[in-house]
Short mmCIF file of C-alpha atoms in Angstrom, two decimals:
data_model
loop_
_atom_site.label_atom_id
_atom_site.label_comp_id
_atom_site.label_asym_id
_atom_site.label_seq_id
_atom_site.Cartn_x
_atom_site.Cartn_y
_atom_site.Cartn_z
CA UNK D 24 -14.02 -9.29 17.65
CA UNK D 25 -16.95 -11.47 17.98
CA UNK D 26 -17.75 -14.14 15.34
CA UNK D 27 -21.25 -12.74 14.69
CA UNK D 28 -19.95 -9.10 14.01
CA UNK D 29 -20.06 -9.45 10.12
CA UNK D 30 -22.28 -6.43 9.26
CA UNK D 31 -20.40 -3.42 7.80
CA UNK D 32 -17.19 -5.11 7.73
CA UNK D 33 -14.75 -3.27 5.59
CA UNK D 34 -11.41 -4.86 4.82
CA UNK D 35 -10.07 -1.63 3.46
CA UNK D 36 -8.94 -3.31 0.03
CA UNK D 37 -11.41 -1.70 -2.37
CA UNK D 38 -9.20 -0.42 -4.99
CA UNK D 39 -11.41 2.54 -5.72
CA UNK D 40 -14.61 3.29 -7.55
CA UNK D 41 -15.93 5.44 -10.26
CA UNK D 42 -15.56 8.46 -8.18
CA UNK D 43 -12.58 10.94 -8.81
CA UNK D 44 -9.55 10.65 -6.88
CA UNK D 45 -9.35 12.27 -3.30
CA UNK D 46 -5.84 13.23 -3.63
CA UNK D 47 -4.35 15.12 -6.44
CA UNK D 48 -0.69 14.30 -7.50
CA UNK D 49 1.86 15.86 -9.53
CA UNK D 50 2.16 13.62 -12.47
CA UNK D 51 -1.50 12.37 -12.27
CA UNK D 52 -2.99 9.17 -10.70
CA UNK D 53 0.07 7.06 -11.28
CA UNK D 54 2.20 9.30 -9.13
CA UNK D 55 0.15 7.97 -6.24
CA UNK D 56 1.91 4.63 -6.55
CA UNK D 57 5.15 6.39 -5.87
CA UNK D 58 5.28 5.43 -1.94
CA UNK D 59 4.94 1.66 -3.01
CA UNK D 60 7.19 1.62 -5.88
CA UNK D 61 9.88 3.50 -3.84
CA UNK D 62 9.49 0.72 -1.25
CA UNK D 63 9.82 -1.93 -3.85
CA UNK D 64 13.06 -0.49 -5.20
CA UNK D 65 14.29 -0.13 -1.52
CA UNK D 66 13.40 -3.81 -0.79
CA UNK D 67 15.23 -4.91 -3.88
CA UNK D 68 18.41 -3.13 -3.14
CA UNK D 69 18.41 -4.11 0.68
CA UNK D 70 17.43 -7.68 0.22
CA UNK D 71 18.28 -8.59 -3.32
CA UNK D 72 21.32 -6.58 -4.04
CA UNK D 73 22.97 -6.16 -0.65
CA UNK D 74 21.33 -9.34 0.86
CA UNK D 75 20.35 -7.74 4.05
CA UNK D 76 17.43 -9.58 5.49
CA UNK D 77 16.13 -7.10 8.22
CA UNK D 78 12.54 -6.09 8.58
CA UNK D 79 13.32 -2.96 10.56
CA UNK D 80 15.33 -1.80 7.64
CA UNK D 81 12.18 -2.36 5.30
CA UNK D 82 10.27 -0.26 7.91
CA UNK D 83 12.54 2.53 7.34
CA UNK D 84 12.25 2.37 3.60
CA UNK D 85 8.31 2.47 3.91
CA UNK D 86 8.73 5.54 6.12
CA UNK D 87 11.05 7.47 3.77
CA UNK D 88 8.81 6.46 0.96
CA UNK D 89 5.76 8.00 2.59
CA UNK D 90 7.71 11.14 3.37
CA UNK D 91 9.04 11.57 -0.36
CA UNK D 92 5.51 10.86 -1.38
CA UNK D 93 4.21 13.82 0.38
CA UNK D 94 6.29 16.19 -1.88
CA UNK D 95 4.18 14.88 -4.94
CA UNK D 96 0.74 16.10 -3.50
CA UNK D 97 -0.70 19.17 -4.92
CA UNK D 98 -2.14 21.64 -2.58
CA UNK D 99 -2.39 20.87 1.18
CA UNK D 100 -0.79 17.85 2.52
CA UNK D 101 -3.60 17.26 5.20
CA UNK D 102 -5.36 15.02 2.91
CA UNK D 103 -2.30 12.73 2.27
CA UNK D 104 -1.48 12.50 5.99
CA UNK D 105 -4.99 11.85 7.01
CA UNK D 106 -4.89 8.98 4.50
CA UNK D 107 -1.83 7.54 6.20
CA UNK D 108 -3.81 7.35 9.40
CA UNK D 109 -6.83 5.93 7.65
CA UNK D 110 -4.71 3.27 6.07
CA UNK D 111 -3.13 2.43 9.22
CA UNK D 112 -6.31 1.91 11.08
CA UNK D 113 -7.85 -0.43 8.40
CA UNK D 114 -9.30 -3.68 10.02
CA UNK D 115 -7.59 -5.70 7.49
CA UNK D 116 -4.29 -4.79 9.19
CA UNK D 117 -5.61 -5.05 12.83
CA UNK D 118 -7.24 -8.35 12.30
CA UNK D 119 -3.92 -9.76 11.01
CA UNK D 120 -2.04 -8.16 13.74
CA UNK D 121 -4.13 -9.40 16.62
CA UNK D 122 -3.77 -13.16 15.09
CA UNK D 123 -0.20 -12.78 14.74
CA UNK D 124 0.45 -11.94 18.46
CA UNK D 125 -1.54 -15.09 19.45
CA UNK D 126 0.15 -17.16 16.90
CA UNK D 127 3.43 -16.16 18.03
CA UNK D 128 2.89 -17.08 21.57
CA UNK D 129 1.76 -20.42 20.44
CA UNK D 130 4.54 -21.03 18.16
CA UNK D 131 7.35 -20.19 20.83
CA UNK D 132 5.37 -22.28 23.52
CA UNK D 133 5.36 -25.45 21.67
CA UNK D 134 8.86 -25.16 20.57
CA UNK D 135 9.95 -24.48 24.18
CA UNK D 136 8.07 -27.73 24.96
CA UNK D 137 10.53 -29.68 22.75
CA UNK D 138 8.34 -30.59 20.01
CA UNK D 139 11.01 -30.53 17.39
CA UNK D 140 13.04 -32.85 19.42
CA UNK D 141 9.99 -35.12 19.55
CA UNK D 142 9.88 -35.10 15.70
CA UNK D 143 13.42 -35.92 15.42
CA UNK D 144 12.89 -38.85 17.73
CA UNK D 145 10.04 -40.13 15.63
CA UNK D 146 12.38 -39.97 12.51
CA UNK D 147 15.15 -42.01 14.07
CA UNK D 148 12.76 -44.54 15.48
CA UNK D 149 11.26 -45.08 12.01
CA UNK D 150 14.93 -46.01 10.77
CA UNK D 151 15.07 -43.29 8.17
CA UNK D 152 18.23 -43.12 6.28
CA UNK D 153 19.95 -40.34 4.32
CA UNK D 154 18.18 -41.06 1.03
CA UNK D 155 14.60 -40.98 2.65
CA UNK D 156 15.57 -38.17 5.12
CA UNK D 157 14.69 -35.27 2.88
CA UNK D 158 11.23 -36.62 1.83
CA UNK D 159 10.43 -37.29 5.52
CA UNK D 160 11.82 -33.84 6.52
CA UNK D 161 9.49 -32.28 3.91
CA UNK D 162 6.49 -33.94 5.72
CA UNK D 163 7.62 -33.15 9.14
CA UNK D 164 8.48 -29.40 8.30
CA UNK D 165 4.91 -29.19 6.74
CA UNK D 166 3.57 -30.62 9.94
CA UNK D 167 5.18 -28.22 12.29
CA UNK D 168 4.55 -25.27 10.08
CA UNK D 169 0.86 -26.04 9.87
CA UNK D 170 0.49 -26.16 13.60
CA UNK D 171 2.42 -23.18 14.64
CA UNK D 172 1.71 -20.97 11.45
CA UNK D 173 5.27 -19.61 11.71
CA UNK D 174 7.35 -20.22 8.57
CA UNK D 175 10.44 -18.47 9.59
CA UNK D 176 10.08 -20.16 13.10
CA UNK D 177 9.80 -23.65 11.26
CA UNK D 178 12.77 -22.74 9.11
CA UNK D 179 15.09 -21.88 11.93
CA UNK D 180 14.02 -24.99 14.00
CA UNK D 181 14.47 -27.36 11.32
CA UNK D 182 17.74 -26.01 9.92
CA UNK D 183 19.18 -26.19 13.49
CA UNK D 184 17.93 -29.56 14.33
CA UNK D 185 16.92 -31.58 11.28
CA UNK D 186 19.71 -30.30 9.02
CA UNK D 187 22.65 -31.46 10.79
CA UNK D 188 20.84 -34.76 11.76
CA UNK D 189 20.23 -35.37 7.95
CA UNK D 190 23.63 -34.53 6.86
CA UNK D 191 24.99 -37.08 9.56
CA UNK D 192 22.67 -39.73 8.13
CA UNK D 193 24.02 -39.15 4.56
CA UNK D 194 21.54 -36.61 3.09
CA UNK D 195 22.74 -34.31 0.28
CA UNK D 196 22.85 -30.94 1.98
CA UNK D 197 21.24 -28.71 -0.82
CA UNK D 198 18.30 -31.34 -1.27
CA UNK D 199 17.85 -31.44 2.31
CA UNK D 200 17.73 -27.51 2.87
CA UNK D 201 15.19 -27.51 -0.09
CA UNK D 202 13.20 -29.96 1.56
CA UNK D 203 12.88 -27.90 4.61
CA UNK D 204 11.98 -24.98 2.67
CA UNK D 205 9.36 -26.78 0.69
CA UNK D 206 7.93 -28.09 3.87
CA UNK D 207 7.53 -24.46 5.46
CA UNK D 208 5.80 -23.73 2.21
CA UNK D 209 3.38 -26.56 2.48
CA UNK D 210 2.64 -25.74 5.97
CA UNK D 211 2.53 -21.89 5.82
CA UNK D 212 0.24 -22.21 2.86
CA UNK D 213 -2.21 -24.48 4.89
CA UNK D 214 -1.88 -23.37 8.36
CA UNK D 215 -4.97 -21.52 9.88
CA UNK D 216 -2.89 -19.47 12.17
CA UNK D 217 -0.45 -18.51 9.29
CA UNK D 218 -0.03 -14.95 8.83
CA UNK D 219 -0.12 -15.40 4.96
CA UNK D 220 -3.30 -17.33 5.30
CA UNK D 221 -4.86 -14.87 7.48
CA UNK D 222 -4.10 -11.91 5.23
CA UNK D 223 -5.04 -13.87 2.15
CA UNK D 224 -8.64 -14.56 3.70
CA UNK D 225 -9.50 -11.22 5.14
CA UNK D 226 -8.33 -9.13 2.19
CA UNK D 227 -10.74 -11.03 -0.21
CA UNK D 228 -13.46 -11.04 2.15
CA UNK D 229 -13.49 -14.99 2.95
CA UNK D 230 -13.49 -16.95 6.30
CA UNK D 231 -10.20 -18.68 7.12
CA UNK D 232 -12.00 -22.05 7.72
CA UNK D 233 -13.37 -22.05 4.20
CA UNK D 234 -10.19 -20.80 2.72
CA UNK D 235 -8.12 -23.63 4.21
CA UNK D 236 -10.44 -26.29 3.38
CA UNK D 237 -10.63 -25.05 -0.19
CA UNK D 238 -6.88 -25.14 -0.78
CA UNK D 239 -6.28 -28.79 0.02
CA UNK D 240 -6.74 -29.71 -3.74
CA UNK D 241 -4.17 -27.54 -4.91
CA UNK D 242 -1.78 -28.05 -2.12
CA UNK D 243 -2.24 -31.79 -2.24
CA UNK D 244 -1.13 -32.11 -5.70
CA UNK D 245 1.95 -30.31 -5.35
CA UNK D 246 2.70 -32.02 -2.11
CA UNK D 247 2.26 -35.71 -3.61
CA UNK D 248 4.47 -34.58 -6.73
CA UNK D 249 6.96 -33.08 -4.28
CA UNK D 250 7.28 -36.10 -1.97
CA UNK D 251 7.73 -38.39 -4.95
CA UNK D 252 10.51 -35.98 -6.24
CA UNK D 253 12.40 -36.01 -3.01
CA UNK D 254 12.26 -39.60 -2.65
CA UNK D 255 13.63 -39.85 -6.21
CA UNK D 256 16.32 -37.10 -5.92
CA UNK D 257 17.42 -38.66 -2.55
CA UNK D 258 17.99 -41.91 -4.13
CA UNK D 259 20.36 -40.54 -6.73
CA UNK D 260 22.06 -37.36 -5.04
CA UNK D 261 25.06 -38.24 -2.98
CA UNK D 262 25.33 -36.93 0.57
CA UNK D 263 28.36 -36.07 2.68
CA UNK D 264 30.07 -38.84 4.80
CA UNK D 265 30.77 -37.81 8.31
CA UNK D 266 31.17 -39.44 11.74
CA UNK D 267 28.56 -39.85 14.29
CA UNK D 268 24.83 -40.24 14.49
CA UNK D 269 21.91 -37.94 15.05
CA UNK D 270 21.49 -38.89 18.74
CA UNK D 271 25.01 -37.71 19.40
CA UNK D 272 24.53 -34.78 17.31
CA UNK D 273 21.36 -33.64 18.81
CA UNK D 274 22.09 -34.23 22.52
CA UNK D 275 20.11 -35.85 25.29
CA UNK D 276 16.65 -34.04 24.65
CA UNK D 277 15.59 -36.21 21.78
CA UNK D 278 12.64 -38.21 22.97
CA UNK D 279 9.09 -38.89 22.17
CA UNK D 280 7.49 -36.70 24.90
CA UNK D 281 7.59 -33.54 22.67
CA UNK D 282 5.24 -35.36 20.24
CA UNK D 283 2.39 -34.53 22.87
CA UNK D 284 2.24 -31.31 21.37
CA UNK D 285 0.57 -32.81 18.45
CA UNK D 286 -2.51 -32.36 20.65
CA UNK D 287 -1.90 -28.63 20.85
CA UNK D 288 -1.58 -28.37 17.04
CA UNK D 289 -4.82 -30.52 16.67
CA UNK D 290 -6.61 -28.19 19.05
CA UNK D 291 -5.72 -25.09 16.90
CA UNK D 292 -6.53 -26.73 13.52
CA UNK D 293 -9.66 -28.52 14.37
CA UNK D 294 -10.90 -25.48 16.36
CA UNK D 295 -10.33 -23.11 13.47
CA UNK D 296 -11.60 -25.27 10.79
CA UNK D 297 -14.70 -25.88 12.94
CA UNK D 298 -15.48 -22.23 12.56
CA UNK D 299 -14.42 -20.70 15.83
CA UNK D 300 -12.85 -17.44 16.06
CA UNK D 301 -9.22 -17.78 14.98
CA UNK D 302 -8.08 -15.96 18.41
CA UNK D 303 -10.23 -18.41 20.34
CA UNK D 304 -8.62 -21.33 18.46
CA UNK D 305 -4.98 -20.19 19.28
CA UNK D 306 -5.95 -19.14 23.01
CA UNK D 307 -7.10 -22.80 23.38
CA UNK D 308 -3.91 -24.20 21.58
CA UNK D 309 -1.88 -22.01 24.09
CA UNK D 310 -3.55 -23.13 27.12
CA UNK D 311 -3.39 -26.83 26.02
CA UNK D 312 0.40 -26.48 25.27
CA UNK D 313 1.09 -24.73 28.57
CA UNK D 314 -0.62 -27.38 30.55
CA UNK D 315 1.29 -30.15 28.74
CA UNK D 316 4.72 -28.55 29.30
CA UNK D 317 4.13 -28.05 32.97
CA UNK D 318 2.24 -31.50 33.73
CA UNK D 319 4.72 -33.65 31.62
CA UNK D 320 7.83 -31.77 32.47
CA UNK D 321 8.58 -30.65 28.92
CA UNK D 322 9.17 -26.81 30.04
CA UNK D 323 9.15 -25.07 33.12
CA UNK D 324 6.65 -22.25 34.02
CA UNK D 325 9.66 -20.01 33.88
CA UNK D 326 10.36 -20.78 30.41
CA UNK D 327 7.02 -19.76 29.33
CA UNK D 328 6.71 -16.62 31.53
CA UNK D 329 9.11 -15.03 33.82
CA UNK D 330 9.47 -11.76 35.50
CA UNK D 331 13.29 -10.90 36.29
CA UNK D 332 13.31 -8.35 39.00
CA UNK D 333 16.20 -6.86 41.01
CA UNK D 334 16.88 -8.63 44.37
CA UNK D 335 17.45 -5.30 45.96
CA UNK D 336 13.65 -4.93 46.02
CA UNK D 337 12.39 -6.72 48.97
CA UNK D 338 8.99 -7.65 47.13
CA UNK D 339 11.13 -9.30 44.17
CA UNK D 340 12.85 -11.41 46.98
CA UNK D 341 9.51 -12.41 48.55
CA UNK D 342 7.70 -13.25 45.38
CA UNK D 343 10.54 -15.25 44.12
CA UNK D 344 8.89 -18.27 45.48
CA UNK D 345 6.66 -18.10 42.67
CA UNK D 346 7.62 -20.09 39.56
CA UNK D 347 7.10 -16.92 37.17
CA UNK D 348 9.39 -14.63 39.22
CA UNK D 349 13.18 -14.51 39.64
CA UNK D 350 15.26 -12.19 41.86
CA UNK D 351 18.41 -11.39 39.95
CA UNK D 352 21.60 -9.62 41.14
CA UNK D 353 21.57 -6.55 38.56
CA UNK D 354 24.95 -5.16 40.07
CA UNK D 355 27.10 -6.66 37.18
CA UNK D 356 27.23 -4.11 34.21
CA UNK D 357 24.46 -4.74 31.49
CA UNK D 358 22.35 -6.90 33.94
CA UNK D 359 18.82 -5.41 33.94
CA UNK D 360 15.42 -6.34 35.15
CA UNK D 361 13.34 -8.07 32.36
CA UNK D 362 10.28 -10.00 31.05
CA UNK D 363 10.97 -13.28 29.37
CA UNK D 364 9.60 -16.58 28.34
CA UNK D 365 8.04 -17.95 25.42
CA UNK D 366 4.83 -16.00 25.73
CA UNK D 367 6.97 -12.66 25.88
CA UNK D 368 9.20 -13.59 22.83
CA UNK D 369 6.49 -15.05 20.77
CA UNK D 370 4.59 -11.85 20.86
CA UNK D 371 7.62 -9.56 20.59
CA UNK D 372 8.99 -11.27 17.54
CA UNK D 373 6.15 -9.82 15.42
CA UNK D 374 6.63 -6.15 16.34
CA UNK D 375 8.69 -5.06 13.51
CA UNK D 376 6.47 -6.82 11.23
CA UNK D 377 3.38 -5.44 12.51
CA UNK D 378 4.79 -1.83 11.92
CA UNK D 379 5.75 -2.61 8.22
CA UNK D 380 2.35 -4.11 7.49
CA UNK D 381 0.73 -0.84 8.93
CA UNK D 382 2.77 1.18 6.87
CA UNK D 383 2.42 -0.83 3.64
CA UNK D 384 -1.51 -0.60 4.15
CA UNK D 385 -1.23 3.22 4.45
CA UNK D 386 0.75 3.26 1.14
CA UNK D 387 -1.81 1.16 -0.60
CA UNK D 388 -4.53 3.46 0.86
CA UNK D 389 -2.61 6.38 -0.61
CA UNK D 390 -2.61 4.74 -3.99
CA UNK D 391 -6.28 3.97 -3.90
CA UNK D 392 -7.23 7.41 -2.82
CA UNK D 393 -4.82 8.82 -5.49
CA UNK D 394 -6.58 6.85 -8.38
CA UNK D 395 -3.34 4.83 -9.08
CA UNK D 396 -4.80 1.36 -8.53
CA UNK D 397 -8.01 2.19 -10.43
CA UNK D 398 -5.84 3.54 -13.54
CA UNK D 399 -3.63 0.38 -13.52
CA UNK D 400 -6.76 -1.94 -13.04
CA UNK D 401 -8.64 -0.20 -15.84
CA UNK D 402 -5.68 -0.85 -18.13
CA UNK D 403 -5.35 -4.33 -17.38
CA UNK D 404 -9.11 -5.02 -17.39
CA UNK D 405 -9.65 -3.51 -20.94
CA UNK D 406 -6.14 -4.58 -22.32
CA UNK D 407 -4.72 -7.58 -20.61
CA UNK D 408 -7.47 -9.42 -18.42
CA UNK D 409 -10.02 -9.67 -20.94
CA UNK D 410 -11.47 -12.97 -20.03
CA UNK D 411 -11.78 -15.02 -17.04
CA UNK D 412 -8.81 -17.33 -17.94
CA UNK D 413 -6.47 -14.31 -18.49
CA UNK D 414 -7.68 -12.61 -15.46
CA UNK D 415 -6.65 -15.43 -13.28
CA UNK D 416 -3.43 -15.82 -15.27
CA UNK D 417 -2.77 -12.11 -14.49
CA UNK D 418 -3.52 -12.80 -10.91
CA UNK D 419 -1.11 -15.59 -10.63
CA UNK D 420 1.86 -13.89 -12.46
CA UNK D 421 1.22 -10.43 -10.79
CA UNK D 422 1.29 -11.86 -7.36
CA UNK D 423 4.57 -13.77 -8.24
CA UNK D 424 6.12 -10.48 -9.52
CA UNK D 425 5.25 -8.34 -6.41
CA UNK D 426 6.65 -11.17 -4.21
CA UNK D 427 9.79 -11.20 -6.05
CA UNK D 428 10.48 -7.75 -5.34
CA UNK D 429 9.01 -7.67 -1.70
CA UNK D 430 10.92 -10.30 0.15
CA UNK D 431 8.56 -10.49 3.29
CA UNK D 432 5.60 -12.56 1.89
CA UNK D 433 2.99 -11.15 4.03
CA UNK D 434 4.09 -7.50 2.95
CA UNK D 435 3.89 -8.69 -0.79
CA UNK D 436 0.18 -10.03 -0.04
CA UNK D 437 -0.82 -6.68 1.39
CA UNK D 438 0.52 -4.80 -1.53
CA UNK D 439 -1.10 -6.90 -4.27
CA UNK D 440 -4.45 -7.86 -2.35
CA UNK D 441 -6.53 -4.86 -3.64
CA UNK D 442 -5.80 -5.57 -7.19
CA UNK D 443 -6.61 -9.32 -6.76
CA UNK D 444 -9.94 -8.26 -5.15
CA UNK D 445 -10.82 -5.72 -7.70
CA UNK D 446 -9.93 -7.97 -10.59
CA UNK D 447 -11.59 -11.15 -9.05
CA UNK D 448 -15.00 -9.11 -8.33
CA UNK D 449 -15.15 -7.90 -11.92
CA UNK D 450 -15.03 -11.32 -13.20
CA UNK D 451 -17.32 -12.68 -10.34
CA UNK D 452 -14.25 -14.98 -9.28
CA UNK D 453 -15.12 -16.58 -5.68
CA UNK D 454 -13.22 -15.00 -2.84
CA UNK D 455 -12.01 -18.59 -1.68
CA UNK D 456 -10.54 -18.86 -5.23
CA UNK D 457 -9.01 -15.48 -4.97
CA UNK D 458 -7.54 -16.20 -1.49
CA UNK D 459 -5.83 -19.14 -2.67
CA UNK D 460 -4.27 -17.60 -5.71
CA UNK D 461 -2.72 -14.79 -3.54
CA UNK D 462 -1.41 -17.13 -0.76
CA UNK D 463 0.01 -19.82 -2.80
CA UNK D 464 2.26 -17.72 -4.54
CA UNK D 465 3.30 -15.52 -1.58
CA UNK D 466 3.99 -18.79 0.39
CA UNK D 467 5.97 -20.26 -2.29
CA UNK D 468 8.15 -17.64 -3.69
CA UNK D 469 8.83 -16.27 -0.26
CA UNK D 470 11.13 -19.38 0.16
CA UNK D 471 12.54 -19.77 -3.38
CA UNK D 472 14.30 -16.58 -4.38
CA UNK D 473 17.77 -16.34 -2.98
CA UNK D 474 17.18 -12.75 -1.51
CA UNK D 475 13.85 -13.76 0.18
CA UNK D 476 13.48 -13.58 3.73
CA UNK D 477 12.74 -17.34 4.08
CA UNK D 478 15.68 -18.43 2.48
CA UNK D 479 17.99 -15.95 4.35
CA UNK D 480 16.80 -16.66 7.78
CA UNK D 481 17.57 -20.54 6.93
CA UNK D 482 21.00 -19.66 5.54
CA UNK D 483 21.77 -17.68 8.60
CA UNK D 484 20.87 -20.63 10.82
CA UNK D 485 22.88 -23.14 8.65
CA UNK D 486 26.06 -20.57 8.76
CA UNK D 487 26.00 -20.87 12.46
CA UNK D 488 26.31 -24.74 12.43
CA UNK D 489 29.91 -24.84 12.20
CA UNK D 490 30.33 -23.04 15.26
CA UNK D 491 28.13 -25.85 17.22
CA UNK D 492 29.56 -29.15 15.98
CA UNK D 493 33.10 -30.00 15.55
CA UNK D 494 32.35 -32.11 12.65
CA UNK D 495 30.17 -29.60 10.76
CA UNK D 496 32.41 -27.94 8.16
CA UNK D 497 31.66 -24.59 6.17
CA UNK D 498 31.70 -26.80 3.01
CA UNK D 499 28.36 -28.34 4.25
CA UNK D 500 26.47 -25.01 4.42
CA UNK D 501 24.28 -24.44 1.47
CA UNK D 502 24.35 -21.24 -0.13
CA UNK D 503 20.97 -19.41 -0.92
CA UNK D 504 21.61 -19.74 -4.72
CA UNK D 505 22.25 -23.36 -4.61
CA UNK D 506 18.87 -24.32 -3.00
CA UNK D 507 16.76 -22.55 -5.70
CA UNK D 508 15.96 -25.75 -7.79
CA UNK D 509 15.37 -27.91 -5.05
CA UNK D 510 12.40 -26.21 -3.35
CA UNK D 511 10.03 -28.49 -5.27
CA UNK D 512 6.88 -27.76 -3.40
CA UNK D 513 7.27 -24.06 -3.96
CA UNK D 514 7.75 -24.42 -7.67
CA UNK D 515 4.99 -27.05 -8.07
CA UNK D 516 2.64 -24.91 -5.92
CA UNK D 517 3.13 -22.14 -8.42
CA UNK D 518 2.83 -24.41 -11.35
CA UNK D 519 -0.57 -25.76 -10.17
CA UNK D 520 -2.12 -22.42 -10.18
CA UNK D 521 -0.76 -21.35 -13.56
CA UNK D 522 -2.32 -24.73 -14.78
CA UNK D 523 -5.41 -23.97 -12.94
CA UNK D 524 -5.64 -20.50 -14.38
CA UNK D 525 -5.13 -21.70 -17.85
CA UNK D 526 -7.46 -24.77 -17.58
CA UNK D 527 -10.14 -23.57 -15.13
CA UNK D 528 -9.37 -26.41 -12.63
CA UNK D 529 -11.02 -25.56 -9.31
CA UNK D 530 -12.43 -22.32 -10.48
CA UNK D 531 -15.60 -21.14 -8.65
CA UNK D 532 -17.48 -18.14 -8.99
CA UNK D 533 -19.29 -15.81 -6.46
CA UNK D 534 -22.61 -17.41 -7.08
CA UNK D 535 -21.11 -20.84 -6.48
CA UNK D 536 -20.22 -20.41 -2.87
CA UNK D 537 -20.35 -17.60 -0.41
CA UNK D 538 -17.97 -17.08 2.51
CA UNK D 539 -19.61 -17.75 5.77
CA UNK D 540 -18.37 -15.32 8.35
CA UNK D 541 -15.36 -13.18 7.44
CA UNK D 542 -15.15 -11.94 10.96
CA UNK D 543 -14.04 -15.20 12.38
CA UNK D 544 -10.79 -14.37 10.87
#
């Protein structure tokens, strides 16, 4: 994936041309949308109705959708089956998958290196009280999410560490949870290594560095207003009085040394924005994080990579002198040989999402080759998006609608990206602008709706806190429906783009600026 390999790049998101559909369906062109529509309904039932946040369950839903869709095909099923393969091999999916694996390893490695504990220490050292703590948490969560590119990872880390600290300091629990989610939205939207940033860029044929640089004006407006809102709300909303302080709650690991990983984050962000390939940028970040962990004692080598082999093997006993090999007793029931550490766990965490994205891209390809996307777009272009302003508003609201049904924000991006590309190209809207519209809504609403994955993963971490701290009661746990009004940055970011669509703020046409190197993504 060299940065100079831009010729012939096909992101696989063209929503069709003027040619006839390659696959015929009973029911016409719109029937080709069945797999994606079925998947959306499955996602609503699973995540929205039953409140089950499980990516593997969504994978099963997409598999069933593709199987049922086959029965709607006229004639031979071979073309349908081959389209599934063609969709799953699109470069838009492969590019995102490679970057996710690298980003996952980087995220786990700096978290293992006590970075979040360093941020907690900084907040305490600054003398931040309960009224100001939500606003500070918003900024710090945004900082972490920007660096590691993992919204879910940041949500879990901050709800496990910052939430109990903030409650102990007197912050309002619902406001604090909203501040954490807002910070994640802010960072996830800006992070060069974020999956949403990667997908939004490559699906619109834009380079990641240029996309990130172009969205500061939108995210910045929402962030300033959000910070002011958290300061104001923190001053008037009462917290819960508890005994103890943040140091006692968080234990002895709180200290400044974890802040050394600001250098790791700066390495990734600076290298990516400078135009280097995203895999190269993250690789340098991993190297810097690994060295910092070892040199400054932030984490042992075995915490980042370890081979646990049975001590019944003589080679395992001999190699156990190495810091990344452990000879373990596998005699007790349930104890097995394994591979572990942050590098392993970081990559492993993306496997269900990788499979889901591949299947969704396959479903989108079926809709493209079956003429469904073309039919819908023709209707919207002729009847709804008749001007540039209305086209952009359709992009914003359409993206929001899809994201409200598909609770994994990256999956929502993949589903709606072909439409955004087609509609934007019709009105000569710049690829950076299209990528920003696509990413802002999926980054925001994935952490607002009560049934969304981002909210539920945070709620799960909150629900576990009473088992960790004697002073933390069930009444301090914030229900997903309670936090909805307090995700200020998410709501404001969506509002900024609605305003931009209506007024033309930040609008750029294709002729105004061209993406430099799509392949650097």
